[in-house]
Coordinates of C-alpha atoms in Angstrom, one line a residue:
M1 CA -7.8 -166.4 -19.9
A2 CA -6.0 -165.7 -16.6
N3 CA -6.8 -169.2 -15.4
A4 CA -5.4 -170.8 -18.5
R5 CA -2.2 -168.7 -18.1
G6 CA -2.0 -169.8 -14.4
A7 CA -2.6 -173.4 -15.3
S8 CA 0.1 -173.3 -18.0
E9 CA 2.6 -171.6 -15.6
T10 CA 1.8 -174.2 -12.9
R11 CA 2.4 -177.1 -15.4
R12 CA 5.7 -175.5 -16.5
A13 CA 6.8 -175.1 -12.8
I14 CA 6.0 -178.7 -12.2
M15 CA 7.9 -179.8 -15.3
R16 CA 10.9 -177.6 -14.3
S17 CA 11.0 -178.9 -10.8
A18 CA 10.6 -182.5 -11.9
A19 CA 13.5 -182.1 -14.5
D20 CA 15.7 -180.6 -11.8
L21 CA 14.9 -183.3 -9.2
F22 CA 15.3 -186.1 -11.7
A23 CA 18.7 -184.6 -12.6
E24 CA 19.7 -184.3 -8.9
L25 CA 18.2 -187.4 -7.4
G26 CA 17.3 -189.8 -10.3
Y27 CA 13.8 -191.2 -11.0
S28 CA 13.7 -193.6 -8.1
N29 CA 14.6 -191.0 -5.5
T30 CA 12.3 -188.3 -6.7
S31 CA 8.9 -188.2 -5.1
L32 CA 5.8 -186.3 -6.4
R33 CA 5.6 -184.6 -3.0
A34 CA 9.1 -183.3 -3.4
V35 CA 8.3 -182.1 -7.0
A36 CA 5.2 -180.3 -5.6
A37 CA 7.1 -178.7 -2.8
D38 CA 9.8 -177.5 -5.2
A39 CA 7.2 -176.2 -7.7
G40 CA 5.3 -174.4 -4.9
C41 CA 2.0 -176.2 -5.5
D42 CA -0.2 -178.7 -3.7
P43 CA 0.8 -182.4 -4.4
A44 CA -2.7 -183.1 -5.6
L45 CA -2.3 -180.6 -8.4
I46 CA 0.4 -182.8 -10.0
G47 CA -2.3 -185.4 -10.5
H48 CA -4.4 -182.9 -12.4
Y49 CA -1.7 -182.6 -15.1
F50 CA 0.0 -186.0 -14.9
A51 CA -1.5 -189.4 -14.2
S52 CA 1.6 -190.8 -12.4
K53 CA 5.2 -190.1 -11.7
E54 CA 6.0 -192.2 -14.8
D55 CA 3.7 -190.0 -16.8
L56 CA 5.5 -186.9 -15.5
Y57 CA 8.8 -188.4 -16.4
S58 CA 7.5 -189.2 -19.9
A59 CA 6.5 -185.6 -20.3
V60 CA 10.0 -184.4 -19.2
V61 CA 11.6 -186.9 -21.7
E62 CA 9.3 -185.9 -24.5
E63 CA 10.2 -182.2 -24.0
T64 CA 13.9 -182.8 -23.5
V65 CA 15.1 -185.6 -25.8
R66 CA 14.1 -184.7 -29.3
P67 CA 17.0 -185.4 -31.7
A68 CA 15.1 -187.7 -34.0
E69 CA 13.0 -185.0 -35.6
A70 CA 16.0 -182.8 -36.3
I71 CA 17.9 -185.8 -37.6
R72 CA 15.1 -186.7 -40.0
E73 CA 14.9 -183.1 -41.2
A74 CA 18.7 -183.2 -41.8
M75 CA 18.3 -186.4 -43.8
E76 CA 15.5 -184.9 -45.9
R77 CA 17.5 -181.8 -46.6
G78 CA 20.0 -183.8 -48.6
D79 CA 22.4 -180.9 -49.0
P80 CA 26.1 -180.6 -48.1
D81 CA 25.4 -178.3 -45.2
A82 CA 22.9 -180.7 -43.5
A83 CA 25.4 -182.2 -41.1
E84 CA 26.7 -178.8 -40.0
W85 CA 23.1 -177.6 -39.5
L86 CA 22.4 -180.6 -37.4
M87 CA 25.5 -180.2 -35.3
R88 CA 24.6 -176.5 -34.6
H89 CA 21.2 -177.7 -33.5
A90 CA 22.8 -180.2 -31.1
V91 CA 25.3 -177.7 -29.7
A92 CA 22.5 -175.1 -29.1
D93 CA 20.8 -177.8 -26.9
W94 CA 24.1 -178.6 -25.2
N95 CA 24.7 -174.9 -24.3
D96 CA 21.2 -174.3 -22.9
P97 CA 21.6 -174.7 -19.0
V98 CA 17.9 -175.6 -18.6
Q99 CA 18.1 -178.2 -21.4
Q100 CA 21.3 -179.5 -19.9
R101 CA 19.7 -180.1 -16.5
R102 CA 16.8 -181.9 -18.2
I103 CA 19.1 -184.1 -20.3
L104 CA 21.1 -185.1 -17.3
G105 CA 18.0 -185.9 -15.4
V106 CA 16.6 -188.0 -18.2
L107 CA 19.9 -189.9 -18.6
R108 CA 20.3 -190.4 -14.8
S109 CA 16.8 -191.7 -14.5
A110 CA 17.2 -194.0 -17.5
A111 CA 20.2 -195.5 -15.7
D112 CA 18.0 -196.1 -12.6
L113 CA 14.9 -197.7 -14.0
P114 CA 14.0 -200.0 -16.9
A115 CA 10.7 -198.2 -17.6
A116 CA 12.6 -194.9 -17.8
R117 CA 15.1 -196.5 -20.3
E118 CA 12.2 -197.7 -22.4
R119 CA 10.7 -194.2 -22.4
L120 CA 14.0 -192.7 -23.4
S121 CA 14.4 -195.3 -26.2
R122 CA 11.0 -194.4 -27.6
S123 CA 11.8 -190.7 -27.5
L124 CA 15.0 -191.3 -29.5
L125 CA 13.0 -192.8 -32.3
P126 CA 9.4 -191.7 -32.0
R127 CA 6.8 -193.5 -34.1
E128 CA 6.3 -190.5 -36.5
V129 CA 10.0 -190.6 -37.4
A130 CA 10.0 -194.4 -37.8
D131 CA 6.9 -194.1 -40.0
S132 CA 8.5 -191.4 -42.1
G133 CA 10.9 -193.9 -43.8
A134 CA 14.0 -192.5 -42.2
D135 CA 16.8 -195.0 -41.7
E136 CA 16.3 -196.0 -38.1
V137 CA 19.8 -197.3 -37.6
K138 CA 21.3 -194.0 -38.7
V139 CA 18.8 -192.1 -36.4
W140 CA 19.9 -194.3 -33.5
L141 CA 23.6 -193.9 -34.2
I142 CA 23.5 -190.1 -34.5
S143 CA 21.4 -189.9 -31.4
S144 CA 23.9 -192.1 -29.5
L145 CA 26.8 -190.0 -30.8
F146 CA 25.1 -186.8 -29.5
I147 CA 24.4 -188.3 -26.1
G148 CA 27.9 -189.7 -25.8
V149 CA 29.7 -186.5 -26.9
N150 CA 27.4 -184.3 -24.7
T151 CA 27.9 -186.5 -21.7
S152 CA 31.7 -186.6 -22.2
R153 CA 31.7 -182.8 -22.6
R154 CA 29.7 -182.3 -19.4
M155 CA 32.0 -184.8 -17.4
G156 CA 35.2 -183.0 -18.6
L157 CA 36.4 -186.0 -20.6
L158 CA 37.0 -184.0 -23.8
D159 CA 39.9 -181.7 -24.4
P160 CA 38.9 -178.4 -22.9
G161 CA 39.7 -176.5 -26.1
L162 CA 37.4 -178.7 -28.0
A163 CA 34.7 -178.8 -25.4
E164 CA 34.5 -175.0 -25.0
D165 CA 34.8 -174.1 -28.6
D166 CA 31.4 -174.6 -30.3
E167 CA 32.7 -173.9 -33.8
E168 CA 35.6 -176.4 -33.3
M169 CA 33.1 -179.0 -32.1
V170 CA 30.9 -178.5 -35.1
R171 CA 33.9 -178.7 -37.5
A172 CA 35.2 -181.9 -35.7
L173 CA 31.9 -183.8 -35.7
A174 CA 30.1 -182.6 -38.9
P175 CA 32.1 -185.0 -41.1
V176 CA 31.1 -187.9 -38.9
V177 CA 27.5 -186.9 -38.9
A178 CA 27.7 -186.3 -42.7
A179 CA 28.8 -189.9 -43.1
F180 CA 25.7 -191.1 -41.3
L181 CA 23.4 -188.8 -43.3
A182 CA 24.8 -189.9 -46.7
P183 CA 22.4 -192.2 -48.6
Q184 CA 25.0 -195.1 -48.4
G185 CA 26.5 -193.9 -45.1
I186 CA 28.1 -195.9 -42.4
A187 CA 24.9 -197.8 -41.5
G188 CA 24.2 -198.7 -45.2
G189 CA 27.7 -199.9 -45.6
A190 CA 27.6 -202.0 -42.5
R191 CA 24.4 -203.7 -43.7
A192 CA 25.8 -204.3 -47.1
S193 CA 28.9 -206.1 -45.8
S194 CA 27.0 -208.4 -43.4

């Protein structure tokens, strides 16, 4: 049991280090040797858990970027509070410093490398969500809204009062999200008029 715990802790340390270095340096400038040094393990040990740097990046993305599942759940709820629930879920992620570092690393790396962009894209709409019958356009649009608002917030582009007040952020964005969640929301209306 101690070995399993040690292996799990080592894998988590590698993931944390990779997420931090992807955030700081981007995908292209992050080496597996640097990740191992930061995680305090032998570089060969990374190969035990991850087949390649791309595989490590994919694991970081999968653990970090996960709005589609929450969006699908909000769509299935179908109640008037679903948009507010979803916004609170997003704000909780935005306020978690570890999650923030990982999100920034994923976005920075996606800007660097086409393969990283493809992995991020697949994470925003995983196969199980697409197969669930959820409106893919709405999932993409809500995910994009969350990424844009979160990035603007982190860069100081939003009004400080709004950016620092979670409740105000929820109140401001919940009606927009509710429009996307509605059965004939923005995406449905856009398709109907084209």
